[in-house]
Amino acid sequence: MPVDIVVVGSCNLDLVVNVDNIPQVGQTVLGGDLKRIPGGKGANQAVAASRLGKSVAMVGRVGEDDNGKFLQSNLEDNGVNTEYLLKTPDIPTGVALISVQDDGDNAIVVSPGANGKLSPEDIAVASPIAGARVVLLQAEIPIETVVATARVAEGTVIWNPAPAPSESVPLELLDLVDVLIPNQTELELIGGNRKVDTLESISELAKTFPCSSTIVTLGERGAVVVASNEAVHIPAPTISPLDTTGAGDSFCAAIAVSLVEGKDLVEAAQWAVQVGAATTLVAGAQPSLPTSEEVLQRLENW
Ligand code: RIB
């Protein structure tokens, strides 16, 4: 039976340290105890979509090491199908070094490891992709693999271009994408390094992309949905975040889940801003990803 959502993306072990302030260049700071947390934008989105109630398969690569085993069993414990999570000899599992400062903001360095080896050939044999209702992609795997996936997918293609690609994005990819979900920085980079800040300029830039629709995430300002040349601003709940890691991932997963449920993009984004906000109220990437009930509980109890 086809799965609702296939995620093609990264699996990382997150090494997390809390600090008062993220260090500047050349600075050394002391932080809290090191935490080892399952992460990776792909795996986070897969776990988030599963916790929000949909059947999910993960296509990706990990190393043949303890970190890879840890991440695979964590995905399985969260109900994610790992039949197409491939092992990569002689290459370590991806790792992310994360500093989280007091106001919840973070800085992340990713060592892609095995994620960088996920190839178009791997996609050609990952049979659940074609039949999935939604295929969810990010940018922690090679861009040619993202393009190969979008070509094969027959359902809705969502691309979260995070982290912002350093090279120009193939036009073919933007043509194949149904829903692009960048944050403001990613929007600016994909838009040719144009600086935008007002809701109006953000919407105007998003309208220039050839993909069918774009949802720009704006943190505490919420999100803007741009489709059919119309822009709708969705405000975010007012909260004080504890840790923003994973909030973008749960937002994307909530959009995917909502589209499977037949919601339109504005309804989907209204739910996704709540899911993203609830994610910031708990520390760590995957530990923070809420079920639908937890979204409402966390926002009520805040
Ligand atoms: O979006 C958060 C994720 O980014 C972390 O889990 C880390 O692994 C990096 O991929």
Coordinates of C-alpha atoms and ligand atoms in Angstrom, one line a residue:
M1 CA 0.0 0.0 0.0
P2 CA 1.4 3.5 -0.9
V3 CA 2.6 5.6 2.0
D4 CA 1.1 9.0 2.6
I5 CA 4.4 10.9 2.8
V6 CA 7.9 9.9 1.6
V7 CA 10.8 12.1 2.9
V8 CA 14.0 12.0 0.9
G9 CA 16.7 13.7 2.9
S10 CA 19.3 13.7 5.7
C11 CA 19.8 11.9 9.0
N12 CA 22.2 13.6 11.4
L13 CA 23.3 12.9 15.0
D14 CA 22.9 16.4 16.6
L15 CA 25.7 17.3 19.2
V16 CA 24.1 20.1 21.1
V17 CA 25.5 22.5 23.7
N18 CA 23.5 25.3 25.4
V19 CA 25.4 28.6 25.7
D20 CA 24.5 32.1 27.0
N21 CA 25.4 33.5 23.6
I22 CA 26.6 31.9 20.3
P23 CA 30.3 32.6 20.0
Q24 CA 31.6 35.2 17.6
V25 CA 34.5 34.4 15.2
G26 CA 37.6 33.8 17.2
Q27 CA 35.8 33.6 20.5
T28 CA 35.7 30.5 22.9
V29 CA 32.7 30.2 25.3
L30 CA 31.8 27.7 28.0
G31 CA 28.5 25.9 27.6
G32 CA 26.3 23.2 29.3
D33 CA 26.7 19.4 29.1
L34 CA 26.9 17.9 25.6
K35 CA 23.7 16.2 24.4
R36 CA 23.4 13.6 21.6
I37 CA 20.0 14.0 19.9
P38 CA 18.6 12.4 16.7
G39 CA 18.3 15.1 14.1
G40 CA 18.8 15.9 10.4
K41 CA 16.3 18.0 8.5
G42 CA 15.0 14.9 6.6
A43 CA 14.7 12.6 9.6
N44 CA 13.1 15.4 11.7
Q45 CA 10.5 16.0 9.0
A46 CA 9.8 12.3 8.7
V47 CA 9.4 11.9 12.5
A48 CA 7.3 15.0 12.7
A49 CA 4.9 13.8 10.0
S50 CA 4.6 10.4 11.6
R51 CA 3.8 12.0 15.1
L52 CA 1.2 14.2 13.3
G53 CA -0.5 10.9 12.3
K54 CA 0.5 10.0 8.7
S55 CA 2.3 6.9 7.3
V56 CA 5.8 7.9 6.4
A57 CA 8.8 6.3 4.7
M58 CA 12.4 7.7 4.9
V59 CA 14.8 7.5 1.9
G60 CA 18.3 8.4 2.9
R61 CA 21.8 7.2 3.8
V62 CA 23.6 6.6 7.1
G63 CA 27.0 5.2 7.8
E64 CA 27.7 1.6 9.0
D65 CA 28.3 2.9 12.5
D66 CA 26.7 3.2 15.9
N67 CA 25.3 6.7 15.1
G68 CA 23.6 5.2 12.0
K69 CA 22.1 2.4 14.0
F70 CA 20.9 4.9 16.7
L71 CA 19.2 7.1 14.1
Q72 CA 17.6 4.2 12.3
S73 CA 16.2 2.7 15.4
N74 CA 14.9 6.1 16.5
L75 CA 13.1 6.5 13.2
E76 CA 11.6 3.0 13.6
D77 CA 10.5 3.7 17.2
N78 CA 8.6 6.7 15.7
G79 CA 6.8 4.6 13.2
V80 CA 8.8 5.6 10.2
N81 CA 9.4 3.0 7.5
T82 CA 13.2 2.6 7.0
E83 CA 13.3 0.0 4.3
Y84 CA 15.0 2.6 2.0
L85 CA 17.4 4.0 4.5
L86 CA 20.6 2.8 3.0
K87 CA 23.9 1.9 4.7
T88 CA 27.1 3.5 3.3
P89 CA 30.4 1.7 3.9
D90 CA 33.4 3.7 5.0
I91 CA 31.6 7.0 5.3
P92 CA 30.3 8.2 8.7
T93 CA 26.8 9.1 9.5
G94 CA 26.0 12.8 9.2
V95 CA 26.6 14.9 12.3
A96 CA 25.4 18.4 13.2
L97 CA 27.2 20.6 15.8
I98 CA 24.6 22.8 17.4
S99 CA 24.9 25.8 19.8
V100 CA 21.6 26.9 21.3
Q101 CA 21.6 30.3 23.1
D102 CA 19.4 31.6 25.9
D103 CA 16.8 33.2 23.6
G104 CA 16.3 29.9 21.8
D105 CA 18.2 30.8 18.6
N106 CA 20.8 28.4 17.3
A107 CA 23.9 28.1 15.0
I108 CA 24.4 24.8 13.2
V109 CA 27.4 23.3 11.4
V110 CA 26.5 20.1 9.5
S111 CA 29.1 17.4 8.4
P112 CA 27.0 15.6 5.8
G113 CA 28.9 12.3 5.8
A114 CA 26.7 9.6 4.3
N115 CA 24.0 12.1 3.4
G116 CA 26.3 13.4 0.7
K117 CA 26.3 10.0 -0.9
L118 CA 22.5 9.7 -1.6
S119 CA 22.5 9.5 -5.4
P120 CA 20.0 9.7 -8.2
E121 CA 20.7 5.9 -8.7
D122 CA 19.4 5.4 -5.1
I123 CA 16.3 7.3 -6.0
A124 CA 15.7 5.1 -9.1
V125 CA 15.2 2.1 -6.9
A126 CA 13.3 3.7 -4.0
S127 CA 9.9 2.5 -5.2
P128 CA 7.7 4.3 -2.6
I129 CA 8.5 7.7 -4.1
A130 CA 6.3 7.5 -7.2
G131 CA 3.2 6.5 -5.4
A132 CA 3.4 8.8 -2.3
R133 CA 0.7 11.4 -1.9
V134 CA 3.4 13.9 -0.8
V135 CA 7.2 13.8 -1.3
L136 CA 9.1 16.1 1.1
L137 CA 12.6 17.3 0.3
Q138 CA 15.2 19.5 1.9
A139 CA 18.8 20.6 0.9
E140 CA 21.1 18.4 3.0
I141 CA 21.6 15.9 0.2
P142 CA 23.1 16.5 -3.2
I143 CA 21.0 18.8 -5.4
E144 CA 21.0 16.4 -8.3
T145 CA 19.3 13.8 -6.0
V146 CA 16.7 16.4 -5.1
V147 CA 16.0 17.0 -8.8
A148 CA 15.9 13.2 -9.5
T149 CA 13.4 12.7 -6.8
A150 CA 11.2 15.6 -8.0
R151 CA 11.2 14.0 -11.5
V152 CA 10.0 10.6 -10.2
A153 CA 7.4 11.9 -7.8
E154 CA 3.8 11.7 -9.0
G155 CA 2.2 13.3 -5.9
T156 CA 2.7 16.7 -4.5
V157 CA 6.4 17.8 -4.3
I158 CA 7.4 20.0 -1.4
W159 CA 10.9 21.4 -1.3
N160 CA 12.3 23.1 1.8
P161 CA 15.6 24.5 0.5
A162 CA 17.3 24.4 3.9
P163 CA 20.1 25.0 4.4
A164 CA 20.2 27.6 1.7
P165 CA 21.9 26.1 -1.4
S166 CA 25.3 27.8 -2.1
E167 CA 24.9 27.3 -5.8
S168 CA 22.1 28.5 -8.1
V169 CA 19.0 26.3 -8.0
P170 CA 18.3 24.5 -11.3
L171 CA 15.2 26.1 -12.9
E172 CA 13.9 22.6 -13.7
L173 CA 13.7 21.9 -10.0
L174 CA 11.6 25.0 -9.3
D175 CA 9.4 24.0 -12.2
L176 CA 8.9 20.5 -10.7
V177 CA 8.1 21.8 -7.2
D178 CA 4.5 22.2 -6.1
V179 CA 5.2 23.9 -2.8
L180 CA 8.4 25.7 -2.0
I181 CA 9.0 26.4 1.7
P182 CA 12.0 28.7 2.2
N183 CA 12.7 31.0 5.2
Q184 CA 13.5 34.6 4.5
T185 CA 17.3 34.0 4.0
E186 CA 16.7 31.1 1.7
L187 CA 14.1 33.1 -0.3
E188 CA 16.6 35.9 -0.7
L189 CA 19.4 33.5 -1.9
I190 CA 17.2 31.6 -4.4
G191 CA 15.8 35.0 -5.5
G192 CA 19.3 36.1 -6.7
N193 CA 20.5 37.6 -3.4
R194 CA 17.8 40.3 -3.4
K195 CA 17.2 41.7 0.1
V196 CA 13.5 41.7 1.2
D197 CA 12.0 42.4 4.6
T198 CA 8.4 43.8 4.3
L199 CA 5.6 41.3 3.8
E200 CA 5.0 43.0 0.5
S201 CA 8.5 42.7 -0.8
I202 CA 8.7 39.1 0.4
S203 CA 5.5 38.2 -1.4
E204 CA 6.6 40.0 -4.6
L205 CA 9.9 38.1 -4.7
A206 CA 8.1 34.7 -4.0
K207 CA 5.7 35.5 -7.0
T208 CA 8.7 35.5 -9.4
F209 CA 9.4 31.8 -8.8
P210 CA 8.1 29.3 -11.4
C211 CA 6.9 26.8 -8.7
S212 CA 3.2 26.5 -8.3
S213 CA 3.2 28.0 -4.8
T214 CA 5.5 29.3 -2.1
I215 CA 5.2 29.5 1.7
V216 CA 7.8 31.7 3.3
T217 CA 8.4 31.0 7.0
L218 CA 9.2 34.1 9.0
G219 CA 9.7 32.9 12.6
E220 CA 7.8 35.1 15.1
R221 CA 6.2 36.9 12.1
G222 CA 4.5 33.7 11.0
A223 CA 4.4 32.8 7.3
V224 CA 3.3 34.1 4.0
V225 CA 1.4 31.9 1.5
V226 CA 1.9 32.9 -2.1
A227 CA -0.2 31.0 -4.7
S228 CA -2.0 32.0 -7.9
N229 CA -0.4 35.5 -7.6
E230 CA -2.2 36.1 -4.3
A231 CA -0.4 36.5 -1.0
V232 CA -1.9 35.7 2.5
H233 CA -0.1 36.5 5.7
I234 CA -0.5 34.0 8.6
P235 CA 0.5 35.4 11.9
A236 CA 2.3 33.2 14.5
P237 CA 1.2 32.6 18.1
T238 CA 3.0 34.9 20.5
I239 CA 5.4 32.8 22.6
S240 CA 8.9 32.9 24.0
P241 CA 10.9 30.1 22.4
L242 CA 13.1 27.8 24.4
D243 CA 14.9 26.2 21.4
T244 CA 14.1 26.9 17.8
T245 CA 15.8 23.8 16.5
G246 CA 13.4 21.7 14.4
A247 CA 10.7 24.3 14.2
G248 CA 11.2 24.7 10.4
D249 CA 11.1 20.9 10.1
S250 CA 7.8 20.5 12.0
F251 CA 6.3 23.4 9.9
C252 CA 7.2 21.6 6.7
A253 CA 5.9 18.3 8.0
A254 CA 2.6 19.9 9.1
I255 CA 2.1 21.3 5.6
A256 CA 2.7 17.8 4.1
V257 CA 0.3 16.3 6.6
S258 CA -2.4 18.9 5.9
L259 CA -2.2 18.5 2.2
V260 CA -2.6 14.7 2.6
E261 CA -5.8 15.6 4.6
G262 CA -7.1 17.7 1.7
K263 CA -6.6 21.1 3.4
D264 CA -5.8 24.1 1.2
L265 CA -2.5 25.9 1.5
V266 CA -3.8 28.7 3.8
E267 CA -5.4 26.2 6.2
A268 CA -2.3 24.1 6.0
A269 CA -0.1 27.1 6.9
Q270 CA -2.5 28.1 9.8
W271 CA -1.9 24.7 11.3
A272 CA 1.8 24.7 10.5
V273 CA 2.6 28.0 12.3
Q274 CA 1.0 26.4 15.5
V275 CA 3.0 23.2 15.1
G276 CA 6.2 25.2 14.5
A277 CA 5.5 27.4 17.6
A278 CA 4.8 24.4 19.8
T279 CA 8.1 22.8 18.6
T280 CA 10.1 25.8 20.0
L281 CA 8.7 25.2 23.5
V282 CA 10.6 22.0 24.0
A283 CA 14.4 21.5 23.6
G284 CA 16.2 19.4 21.0
A285 CA 15.3 18.6 17.4
Q286 CA 13.3 15.3 17.5
P287 CA 12.4 15.4 21.2
S288 CA 10.5 18.6 20.5
L289 CA 8.4 17.4 17.6
P290 CA 4.8 17.3 18.8
T291 CA 1.7 15.1 18.1
S292 CA -1.4 17.1 17.2
E293 CA -2.7 16.9 20.8
E294 CA 0.7 18.2 22.1
V295 CA 0.5 21.2 19.8
L296 CA -2.7 22.4 21.4
Q297 CA -1.6 21.4 25.0
R298 CA 1.8 23.2 24.7
L299 CA 0.3 26.4 23.3
E300 CA -2.5 26.4 25.9
N301 CA -0.1 25.7 28.8
W302 CA 2.4 28.3 27.7
Ligands
RIB1 O1 16.6 21.8 11.3 C1 17.3 21.3 12.3 C2 18.3 20.3 11.9 O2 19.3 20.9 11.1 C3 19.1 19.7 13.0 O3 18.5 18.5 13.5 C4 20.4 19.4 12.4 O4 20.7 18.0 12.2 C5 20.4 20.1 11.0 O5 20.2 19.2 10.0

